mmCIF file of N, CA and C in Angstrom:
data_model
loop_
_atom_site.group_PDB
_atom_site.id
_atom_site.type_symbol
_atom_site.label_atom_id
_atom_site.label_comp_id
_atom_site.label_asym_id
_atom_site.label_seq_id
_atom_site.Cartn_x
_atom_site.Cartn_y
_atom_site.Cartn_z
ATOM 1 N N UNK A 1 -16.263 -14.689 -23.277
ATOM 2 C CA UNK A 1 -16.924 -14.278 -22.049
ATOM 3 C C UNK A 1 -17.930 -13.188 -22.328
ATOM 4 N N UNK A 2 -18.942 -12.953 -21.458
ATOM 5 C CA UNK A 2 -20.118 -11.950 -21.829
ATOM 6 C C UNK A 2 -19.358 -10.983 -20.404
ATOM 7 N N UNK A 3 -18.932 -9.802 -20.829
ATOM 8 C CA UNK A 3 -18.564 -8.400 -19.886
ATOM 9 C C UNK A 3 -19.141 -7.060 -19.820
ATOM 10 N N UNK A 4 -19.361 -6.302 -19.036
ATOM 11 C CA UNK A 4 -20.201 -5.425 -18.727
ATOM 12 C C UNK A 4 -20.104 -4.521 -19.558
ATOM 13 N N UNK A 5 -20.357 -3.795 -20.590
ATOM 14 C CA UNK A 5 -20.240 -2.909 -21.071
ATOM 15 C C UNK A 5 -19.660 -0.828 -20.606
ATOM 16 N N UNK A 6 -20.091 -1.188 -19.508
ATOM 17 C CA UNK A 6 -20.381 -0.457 -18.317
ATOM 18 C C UNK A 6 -19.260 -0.091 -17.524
ATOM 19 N N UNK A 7 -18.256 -1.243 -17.662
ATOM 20 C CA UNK A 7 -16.848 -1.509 -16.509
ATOM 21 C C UNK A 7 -16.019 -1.707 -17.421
ATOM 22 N N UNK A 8 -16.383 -2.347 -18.787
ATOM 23 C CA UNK A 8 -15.114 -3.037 -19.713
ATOM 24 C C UNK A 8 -15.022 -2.401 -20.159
ATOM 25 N N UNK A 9 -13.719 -1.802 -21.202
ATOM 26 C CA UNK A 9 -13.754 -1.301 -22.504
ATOM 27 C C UNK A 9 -13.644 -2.640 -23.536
ATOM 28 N N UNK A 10 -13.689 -2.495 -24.301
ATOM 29 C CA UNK A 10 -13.525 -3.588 -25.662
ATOM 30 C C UNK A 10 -12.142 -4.236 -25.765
ATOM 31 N N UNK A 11 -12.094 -5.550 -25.321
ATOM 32 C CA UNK A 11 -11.191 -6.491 -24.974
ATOM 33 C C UNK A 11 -10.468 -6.767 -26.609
ATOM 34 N N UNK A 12 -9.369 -7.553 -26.129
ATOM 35 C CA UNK A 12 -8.809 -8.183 -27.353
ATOM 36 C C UNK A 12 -8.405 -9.956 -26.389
ATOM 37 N N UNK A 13 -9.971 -10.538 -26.673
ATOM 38 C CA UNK A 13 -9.643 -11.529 -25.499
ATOM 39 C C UNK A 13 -8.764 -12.914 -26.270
ATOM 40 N N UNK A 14 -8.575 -13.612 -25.236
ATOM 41 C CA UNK A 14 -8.135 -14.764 -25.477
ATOM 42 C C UNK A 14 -8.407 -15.916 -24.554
ATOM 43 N N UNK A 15 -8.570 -17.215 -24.444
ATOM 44 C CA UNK A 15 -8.761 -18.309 -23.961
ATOM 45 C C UNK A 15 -7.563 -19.181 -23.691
ATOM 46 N N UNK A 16 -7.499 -19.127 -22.316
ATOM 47 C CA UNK A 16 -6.490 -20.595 -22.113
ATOM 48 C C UNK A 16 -6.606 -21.682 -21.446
ATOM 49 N N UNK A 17 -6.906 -23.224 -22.008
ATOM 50 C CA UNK A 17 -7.333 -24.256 -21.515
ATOM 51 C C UNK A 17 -6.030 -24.504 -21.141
ATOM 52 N N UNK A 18 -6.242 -25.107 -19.751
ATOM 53 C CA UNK A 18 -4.977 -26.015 -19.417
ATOM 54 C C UNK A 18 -5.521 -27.407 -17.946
ATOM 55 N N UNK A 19 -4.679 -28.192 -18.166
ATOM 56 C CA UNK A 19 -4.422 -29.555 -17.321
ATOM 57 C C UNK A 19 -3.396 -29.044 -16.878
ATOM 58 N N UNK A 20 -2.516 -29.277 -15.251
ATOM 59 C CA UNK A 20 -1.371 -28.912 -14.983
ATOM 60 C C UNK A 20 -0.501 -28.262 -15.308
ATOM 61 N N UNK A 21 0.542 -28.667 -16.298
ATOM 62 C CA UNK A 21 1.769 -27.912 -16.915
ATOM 63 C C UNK A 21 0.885 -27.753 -18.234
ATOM 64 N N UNK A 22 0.298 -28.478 -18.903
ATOM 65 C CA UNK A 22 -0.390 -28.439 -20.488
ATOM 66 C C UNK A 22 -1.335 -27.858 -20.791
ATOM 67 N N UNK A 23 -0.889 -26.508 -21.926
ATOM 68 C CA UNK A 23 -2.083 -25.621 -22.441
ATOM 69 C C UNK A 23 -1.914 -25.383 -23.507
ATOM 70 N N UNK A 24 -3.161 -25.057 -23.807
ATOM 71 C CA UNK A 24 -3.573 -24.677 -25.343
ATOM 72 C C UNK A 24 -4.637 -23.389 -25.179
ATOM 73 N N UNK A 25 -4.320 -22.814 -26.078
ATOM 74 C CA UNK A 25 -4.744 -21.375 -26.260
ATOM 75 C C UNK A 25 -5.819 -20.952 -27.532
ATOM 76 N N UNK A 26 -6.669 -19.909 -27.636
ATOM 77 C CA UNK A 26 -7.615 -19.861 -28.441
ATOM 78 C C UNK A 26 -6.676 -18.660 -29.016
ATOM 79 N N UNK A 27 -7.528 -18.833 -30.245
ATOM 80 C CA UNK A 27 -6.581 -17.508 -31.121
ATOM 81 C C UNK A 27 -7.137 -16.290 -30.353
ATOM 82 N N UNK A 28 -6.737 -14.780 -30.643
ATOM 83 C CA UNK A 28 -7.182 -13.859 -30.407
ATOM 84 C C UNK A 28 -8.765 -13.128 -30.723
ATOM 85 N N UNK A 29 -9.545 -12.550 -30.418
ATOM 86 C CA UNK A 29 -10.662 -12.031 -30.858
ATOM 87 C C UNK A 29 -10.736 -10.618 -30.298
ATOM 88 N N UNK A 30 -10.743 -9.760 -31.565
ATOM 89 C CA UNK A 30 -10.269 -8.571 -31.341
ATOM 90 C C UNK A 30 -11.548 -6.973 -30.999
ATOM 91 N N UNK A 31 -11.363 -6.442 -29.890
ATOM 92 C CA UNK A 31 -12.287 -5.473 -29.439
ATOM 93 C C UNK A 31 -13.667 -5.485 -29.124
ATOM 94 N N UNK A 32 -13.626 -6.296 -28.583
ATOM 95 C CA UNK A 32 -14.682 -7.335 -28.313
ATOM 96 C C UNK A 32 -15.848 -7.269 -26.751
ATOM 97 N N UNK A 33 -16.549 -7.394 -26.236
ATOM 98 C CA UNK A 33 -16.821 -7.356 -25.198
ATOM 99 C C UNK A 33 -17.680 -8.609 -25.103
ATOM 100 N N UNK A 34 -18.002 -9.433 -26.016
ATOM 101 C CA UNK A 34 -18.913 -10.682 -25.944
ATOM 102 C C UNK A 34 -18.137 -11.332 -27.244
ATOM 103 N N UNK A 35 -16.807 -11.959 -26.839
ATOM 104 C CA UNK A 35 -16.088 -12.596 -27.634
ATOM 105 C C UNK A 35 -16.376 -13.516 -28.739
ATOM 106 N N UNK A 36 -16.618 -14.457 -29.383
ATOM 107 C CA UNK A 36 -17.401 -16.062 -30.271
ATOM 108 C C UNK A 36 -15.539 -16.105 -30.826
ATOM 109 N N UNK A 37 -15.395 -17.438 -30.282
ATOM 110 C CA UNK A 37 -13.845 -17.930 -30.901
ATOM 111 C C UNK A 37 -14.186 -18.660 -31.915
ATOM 112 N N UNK A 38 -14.991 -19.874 -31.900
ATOM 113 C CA UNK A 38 -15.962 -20.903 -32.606
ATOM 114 C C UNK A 38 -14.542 -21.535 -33.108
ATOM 115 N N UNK A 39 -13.724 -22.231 -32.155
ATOM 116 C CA UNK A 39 -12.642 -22.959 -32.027
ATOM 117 C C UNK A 39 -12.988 -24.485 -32.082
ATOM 118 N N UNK A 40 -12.110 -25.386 -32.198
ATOM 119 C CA UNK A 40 -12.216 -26.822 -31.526
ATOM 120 C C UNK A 40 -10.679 -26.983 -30.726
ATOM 121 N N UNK A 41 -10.183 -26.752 -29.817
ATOM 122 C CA UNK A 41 -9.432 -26.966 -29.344
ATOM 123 C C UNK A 41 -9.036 -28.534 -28.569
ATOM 124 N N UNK A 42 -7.695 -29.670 -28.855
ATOM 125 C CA UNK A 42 -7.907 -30.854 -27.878
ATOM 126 C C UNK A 42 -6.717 -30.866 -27.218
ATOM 127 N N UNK A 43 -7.211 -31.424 -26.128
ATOM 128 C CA UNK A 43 -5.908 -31.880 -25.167
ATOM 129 C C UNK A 43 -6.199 -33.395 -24.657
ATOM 130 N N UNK A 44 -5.282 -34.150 -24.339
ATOM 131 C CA UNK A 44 -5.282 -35.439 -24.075
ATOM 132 C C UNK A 44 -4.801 -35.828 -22.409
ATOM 133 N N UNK A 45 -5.392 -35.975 -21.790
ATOM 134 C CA UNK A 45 -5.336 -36.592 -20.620
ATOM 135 C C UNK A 45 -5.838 -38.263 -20.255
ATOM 136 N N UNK A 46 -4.921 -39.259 -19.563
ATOM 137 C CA UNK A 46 -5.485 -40.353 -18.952
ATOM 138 C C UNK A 46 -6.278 -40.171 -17.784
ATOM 139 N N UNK A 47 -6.160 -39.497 -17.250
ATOM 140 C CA UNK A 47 -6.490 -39.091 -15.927
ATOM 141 C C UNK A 47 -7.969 -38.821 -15.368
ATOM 142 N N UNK A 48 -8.950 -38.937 -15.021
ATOM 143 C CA UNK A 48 -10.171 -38.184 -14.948
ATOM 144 C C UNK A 48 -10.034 -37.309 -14.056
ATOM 145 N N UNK A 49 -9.048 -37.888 -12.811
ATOM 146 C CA UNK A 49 -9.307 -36.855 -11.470
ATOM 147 C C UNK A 49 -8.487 -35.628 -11.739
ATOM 148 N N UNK A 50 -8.380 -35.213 -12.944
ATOM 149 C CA UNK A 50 -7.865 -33.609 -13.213
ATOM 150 C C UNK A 50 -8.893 -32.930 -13.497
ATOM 151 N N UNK A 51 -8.500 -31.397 -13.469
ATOM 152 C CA UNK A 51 -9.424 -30.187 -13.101
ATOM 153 C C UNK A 51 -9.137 -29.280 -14.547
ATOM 154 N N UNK A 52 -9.766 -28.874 -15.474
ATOM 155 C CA UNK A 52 -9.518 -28.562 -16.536
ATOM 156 C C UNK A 52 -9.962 -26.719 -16.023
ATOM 157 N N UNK A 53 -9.009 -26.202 -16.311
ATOM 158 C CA UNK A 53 -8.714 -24.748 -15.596
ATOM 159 C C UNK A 53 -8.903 -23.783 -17.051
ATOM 160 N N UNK A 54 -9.805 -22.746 -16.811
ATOM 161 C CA UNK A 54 -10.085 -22.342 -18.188
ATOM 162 C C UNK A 54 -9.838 -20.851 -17.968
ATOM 163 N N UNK A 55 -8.989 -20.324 -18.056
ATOM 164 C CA UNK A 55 -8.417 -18.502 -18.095
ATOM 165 C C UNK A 55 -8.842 -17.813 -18.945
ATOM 166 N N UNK A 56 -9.158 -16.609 -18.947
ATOM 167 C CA UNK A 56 -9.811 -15.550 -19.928
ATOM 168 C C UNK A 56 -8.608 -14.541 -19.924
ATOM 169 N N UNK A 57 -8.179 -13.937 -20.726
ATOM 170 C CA UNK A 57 -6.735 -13.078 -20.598
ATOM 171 C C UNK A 57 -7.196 -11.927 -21.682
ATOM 172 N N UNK A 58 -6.960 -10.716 -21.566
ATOM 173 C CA UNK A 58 -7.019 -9.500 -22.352
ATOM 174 C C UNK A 58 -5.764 -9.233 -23.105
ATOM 175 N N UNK A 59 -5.175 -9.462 -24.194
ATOM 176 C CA UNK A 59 -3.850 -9.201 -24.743
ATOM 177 C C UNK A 59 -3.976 -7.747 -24.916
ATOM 178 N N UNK A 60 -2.214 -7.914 -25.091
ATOM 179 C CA UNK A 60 -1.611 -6.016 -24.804
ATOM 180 C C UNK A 60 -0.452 -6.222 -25.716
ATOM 181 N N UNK A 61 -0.401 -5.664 -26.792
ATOM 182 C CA UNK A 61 0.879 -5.586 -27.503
ATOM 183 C C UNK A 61 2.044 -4.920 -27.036
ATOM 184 N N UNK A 62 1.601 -3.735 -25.682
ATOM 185 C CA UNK A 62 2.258 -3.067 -25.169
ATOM 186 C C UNK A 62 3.067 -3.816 -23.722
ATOM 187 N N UNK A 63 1.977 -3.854 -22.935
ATOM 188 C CA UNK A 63 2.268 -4.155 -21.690
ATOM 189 C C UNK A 63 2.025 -6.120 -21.662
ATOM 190 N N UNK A 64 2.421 -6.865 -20.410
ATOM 191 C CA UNK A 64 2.259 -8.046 -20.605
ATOM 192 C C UNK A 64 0.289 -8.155 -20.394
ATOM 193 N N UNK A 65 -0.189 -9.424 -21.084
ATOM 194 C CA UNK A 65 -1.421 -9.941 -20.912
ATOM 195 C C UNK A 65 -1.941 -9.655 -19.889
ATOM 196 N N UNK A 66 -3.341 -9.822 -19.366
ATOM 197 C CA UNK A 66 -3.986 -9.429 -18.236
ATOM 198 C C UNK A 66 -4.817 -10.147 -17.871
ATOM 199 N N UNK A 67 -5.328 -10.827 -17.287
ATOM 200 C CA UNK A 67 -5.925 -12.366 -16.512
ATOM 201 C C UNK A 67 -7.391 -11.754 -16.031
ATOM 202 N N UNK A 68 -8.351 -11.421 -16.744
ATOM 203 C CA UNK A 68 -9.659 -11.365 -16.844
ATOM 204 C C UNK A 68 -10.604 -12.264 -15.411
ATOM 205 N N UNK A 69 -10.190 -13.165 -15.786
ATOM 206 C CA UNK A 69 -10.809 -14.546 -14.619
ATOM 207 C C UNK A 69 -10.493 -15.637 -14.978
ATOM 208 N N UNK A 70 -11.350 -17.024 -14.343
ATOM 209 C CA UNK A 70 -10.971 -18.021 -14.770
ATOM 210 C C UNK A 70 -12.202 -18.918 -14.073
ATOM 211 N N UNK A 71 -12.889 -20.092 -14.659
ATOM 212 C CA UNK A 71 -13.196 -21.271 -14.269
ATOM 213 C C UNK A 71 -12.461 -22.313 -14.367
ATOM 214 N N UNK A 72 -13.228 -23.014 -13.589
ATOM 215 C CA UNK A 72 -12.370 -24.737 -13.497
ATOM 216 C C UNK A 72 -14.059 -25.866 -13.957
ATOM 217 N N UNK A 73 -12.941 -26.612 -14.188
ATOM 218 C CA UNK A 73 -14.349 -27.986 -14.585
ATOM 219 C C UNK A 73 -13.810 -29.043 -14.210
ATOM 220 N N UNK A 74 -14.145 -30.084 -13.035
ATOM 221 C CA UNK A 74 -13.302 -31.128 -12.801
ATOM 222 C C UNK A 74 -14.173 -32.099 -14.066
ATOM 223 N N UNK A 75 -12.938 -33.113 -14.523
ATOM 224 C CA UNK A 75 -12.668 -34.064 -15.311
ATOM 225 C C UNK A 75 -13.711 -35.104 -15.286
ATOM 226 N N UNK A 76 -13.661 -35.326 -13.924
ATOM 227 C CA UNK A 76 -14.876 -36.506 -13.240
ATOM 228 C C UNK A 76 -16.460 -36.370 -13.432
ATOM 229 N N UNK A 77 -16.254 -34.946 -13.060
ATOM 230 C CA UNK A 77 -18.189 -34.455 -13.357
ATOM 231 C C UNK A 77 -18.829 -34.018 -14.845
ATOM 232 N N UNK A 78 -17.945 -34.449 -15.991
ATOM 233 C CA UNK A 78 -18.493 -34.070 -17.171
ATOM 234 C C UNK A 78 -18.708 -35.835 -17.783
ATOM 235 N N UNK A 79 -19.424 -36.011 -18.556
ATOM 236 C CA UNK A 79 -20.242 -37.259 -18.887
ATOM 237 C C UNK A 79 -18.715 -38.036 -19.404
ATOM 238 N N UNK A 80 -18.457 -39.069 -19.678
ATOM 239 C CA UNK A 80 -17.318 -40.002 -19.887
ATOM 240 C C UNK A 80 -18.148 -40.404 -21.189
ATOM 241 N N UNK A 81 -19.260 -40.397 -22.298
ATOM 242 C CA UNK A 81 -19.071 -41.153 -23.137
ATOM 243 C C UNK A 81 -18.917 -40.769 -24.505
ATOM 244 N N UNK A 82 -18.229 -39.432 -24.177
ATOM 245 C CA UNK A 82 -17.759 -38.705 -25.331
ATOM 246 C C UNK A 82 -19.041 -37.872 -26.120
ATOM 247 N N UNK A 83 -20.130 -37.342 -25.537
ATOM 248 C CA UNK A 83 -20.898 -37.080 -26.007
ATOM 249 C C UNK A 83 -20.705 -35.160 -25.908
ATOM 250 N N UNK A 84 -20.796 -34.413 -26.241
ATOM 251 C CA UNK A 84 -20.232 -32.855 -26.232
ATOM 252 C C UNK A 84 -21.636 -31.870 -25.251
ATOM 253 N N UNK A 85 -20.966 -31.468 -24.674
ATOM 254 C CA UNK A 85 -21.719 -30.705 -23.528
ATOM 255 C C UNK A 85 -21.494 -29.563 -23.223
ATOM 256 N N UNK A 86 -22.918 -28.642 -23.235
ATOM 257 C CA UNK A 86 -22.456 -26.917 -23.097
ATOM 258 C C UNK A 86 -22.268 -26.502 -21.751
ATOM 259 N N UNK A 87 -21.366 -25.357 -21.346
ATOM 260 C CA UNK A 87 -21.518 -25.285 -20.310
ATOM 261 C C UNK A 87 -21.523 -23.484 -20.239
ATOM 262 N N UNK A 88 -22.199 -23.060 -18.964
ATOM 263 C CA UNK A 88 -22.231 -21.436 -18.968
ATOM 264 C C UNK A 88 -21.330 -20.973 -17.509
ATOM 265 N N UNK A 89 -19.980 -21.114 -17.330
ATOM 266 C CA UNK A 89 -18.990 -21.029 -16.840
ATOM 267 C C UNK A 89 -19.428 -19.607 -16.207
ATOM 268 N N UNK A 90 -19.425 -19.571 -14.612
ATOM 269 C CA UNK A 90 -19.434 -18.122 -14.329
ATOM 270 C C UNK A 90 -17.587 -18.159 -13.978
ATOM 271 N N UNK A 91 -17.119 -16.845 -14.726
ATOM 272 C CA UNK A 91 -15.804 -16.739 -14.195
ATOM 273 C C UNK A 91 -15.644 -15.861 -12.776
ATOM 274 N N UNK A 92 -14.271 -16.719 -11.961
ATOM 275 C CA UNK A 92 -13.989 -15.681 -10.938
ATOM 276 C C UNK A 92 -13.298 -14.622 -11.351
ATOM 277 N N UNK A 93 -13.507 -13.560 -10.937
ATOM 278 C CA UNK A 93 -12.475 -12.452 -11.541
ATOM 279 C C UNK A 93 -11.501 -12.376 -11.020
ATOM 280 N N UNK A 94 -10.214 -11.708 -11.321
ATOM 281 C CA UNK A 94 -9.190 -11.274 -10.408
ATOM 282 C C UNK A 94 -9.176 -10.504 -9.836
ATOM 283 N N UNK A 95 -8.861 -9.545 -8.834
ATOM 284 C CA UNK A 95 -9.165 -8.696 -8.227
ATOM 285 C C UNK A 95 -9.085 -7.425 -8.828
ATOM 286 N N UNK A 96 -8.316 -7.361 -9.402
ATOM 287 C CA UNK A 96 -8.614 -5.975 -10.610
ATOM 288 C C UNK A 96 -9.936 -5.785 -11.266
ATOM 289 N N UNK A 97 -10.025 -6.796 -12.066
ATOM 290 C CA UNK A 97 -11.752 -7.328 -12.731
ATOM 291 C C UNK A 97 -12.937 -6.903 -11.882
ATOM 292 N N UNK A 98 -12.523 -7.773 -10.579
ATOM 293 C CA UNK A 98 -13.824 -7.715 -9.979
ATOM 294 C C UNK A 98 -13.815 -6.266 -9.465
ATOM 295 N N UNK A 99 -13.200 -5.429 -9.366
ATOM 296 C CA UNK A 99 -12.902 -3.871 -9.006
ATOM 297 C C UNK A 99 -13.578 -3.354 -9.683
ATOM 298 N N UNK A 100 -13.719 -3.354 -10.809
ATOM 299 C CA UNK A 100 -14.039 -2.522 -12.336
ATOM 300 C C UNK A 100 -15.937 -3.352 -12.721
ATOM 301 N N UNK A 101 -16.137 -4.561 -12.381
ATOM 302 C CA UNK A 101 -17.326 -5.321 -12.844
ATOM 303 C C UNK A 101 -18.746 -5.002 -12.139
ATOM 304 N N UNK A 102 -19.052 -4.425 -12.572
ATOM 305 C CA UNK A 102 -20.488 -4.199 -12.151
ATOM 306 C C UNK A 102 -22.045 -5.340 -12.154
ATOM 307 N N UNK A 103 -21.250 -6.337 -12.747
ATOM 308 C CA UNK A 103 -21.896 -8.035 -13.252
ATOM 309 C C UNK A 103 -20.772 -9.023 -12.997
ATOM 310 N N UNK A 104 -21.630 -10.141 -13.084
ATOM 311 C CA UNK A 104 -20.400 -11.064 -13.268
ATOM 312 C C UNK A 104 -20.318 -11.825 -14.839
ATOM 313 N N UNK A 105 -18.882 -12.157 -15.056
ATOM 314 C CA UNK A 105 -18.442 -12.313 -16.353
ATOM 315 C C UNK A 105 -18.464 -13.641 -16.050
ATOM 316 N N UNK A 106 -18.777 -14.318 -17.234
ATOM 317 C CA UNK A 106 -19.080 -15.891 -17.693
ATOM 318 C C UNK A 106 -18.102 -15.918 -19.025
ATOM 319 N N UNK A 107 -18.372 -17.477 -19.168
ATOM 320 C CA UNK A 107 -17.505 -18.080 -20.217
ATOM 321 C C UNK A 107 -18.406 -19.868 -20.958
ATOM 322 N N UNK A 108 -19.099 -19.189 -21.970
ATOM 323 C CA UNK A 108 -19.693 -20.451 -22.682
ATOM 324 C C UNK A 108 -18.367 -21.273 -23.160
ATOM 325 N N UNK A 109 -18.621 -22.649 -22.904
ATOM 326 C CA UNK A 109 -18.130 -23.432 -23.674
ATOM 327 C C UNK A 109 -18.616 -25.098 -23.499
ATOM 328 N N UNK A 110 -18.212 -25.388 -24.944
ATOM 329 C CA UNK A 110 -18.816 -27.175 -25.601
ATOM 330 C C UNK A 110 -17.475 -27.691 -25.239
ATOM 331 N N UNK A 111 -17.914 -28.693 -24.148
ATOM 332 C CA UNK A 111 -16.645 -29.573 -23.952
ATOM 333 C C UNK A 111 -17.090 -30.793 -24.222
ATOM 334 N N UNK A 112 -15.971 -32.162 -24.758
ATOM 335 C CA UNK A 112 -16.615 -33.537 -24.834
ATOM 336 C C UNK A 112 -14.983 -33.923 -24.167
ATOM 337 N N UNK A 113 -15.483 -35.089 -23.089
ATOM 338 C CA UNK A 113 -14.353 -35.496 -23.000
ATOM 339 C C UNK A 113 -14.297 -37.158 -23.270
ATOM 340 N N UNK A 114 -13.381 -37.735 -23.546
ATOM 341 C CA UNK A 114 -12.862 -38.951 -24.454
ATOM 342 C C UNK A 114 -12.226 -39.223 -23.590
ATOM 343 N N UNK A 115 -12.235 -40.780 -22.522
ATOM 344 C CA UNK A 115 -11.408 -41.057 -22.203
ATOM 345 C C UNK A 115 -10.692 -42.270 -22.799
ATOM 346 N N UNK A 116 -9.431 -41.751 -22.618
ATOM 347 C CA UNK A 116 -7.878 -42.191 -23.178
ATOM 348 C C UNK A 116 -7.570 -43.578 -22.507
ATOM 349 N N UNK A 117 -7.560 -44.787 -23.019
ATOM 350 C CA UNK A 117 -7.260 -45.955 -22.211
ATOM 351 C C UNK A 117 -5.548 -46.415 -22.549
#
């Protein structure tokens, strides 16, 4: 995610893709305020009419994780022929976030989706 310099201190972010109950997580990227994971992460769905829910979380070795924001991408509106597509995700914040944000925080990411017959 790109965060304000201004409102944030230097994150130790993390990424969590999920479909319903099913997620997968980006490794950590540490003190950061304009994160690069440069991941390939997959998940497998039949489904198109799911909503692929994408969380931004601040880890805490101390206290539990902290939920930054989040976009969604429905399943249906990204191209079906497997071809990989960027996207510039504005995240919603949580209400803490948006307390502290003097901008709004986004979230790049290359998604391709494959559908599963």
């Amino acid at each position: 995610p790109s965060l304000d310099s201004r409102t944030f201190s230097k994150l130790d972010a993390y990424v969590e893709f999920s479909f319903g109950d099913r997620r997968c997580r980006s490794k950590t990227c540490r003190k950061s305020l304009n994160p690069r994971w440069g991941e390939q992460l997959s998940m497998n769905t039949k489904r198109s009419d799911e909503t692929l829910v994408i969380k931004v979380f601040s880890a805490s070795s101390v206290f539990s994780d902290t939920e930054i924001g989040q976009a969604r991408v429905e399943l249906s509106e990204l191209p079906q022929d497997g071809e990989e597509m960027g996207y510039d995700l504005t995240l919603v914040l949580t209400k803490a976030a948006a307390a502290r944000a003097a901008a709004p925080a986004s979230v790049a990411v290359l998604l391709r989706y494959n559908v599963l017959t």
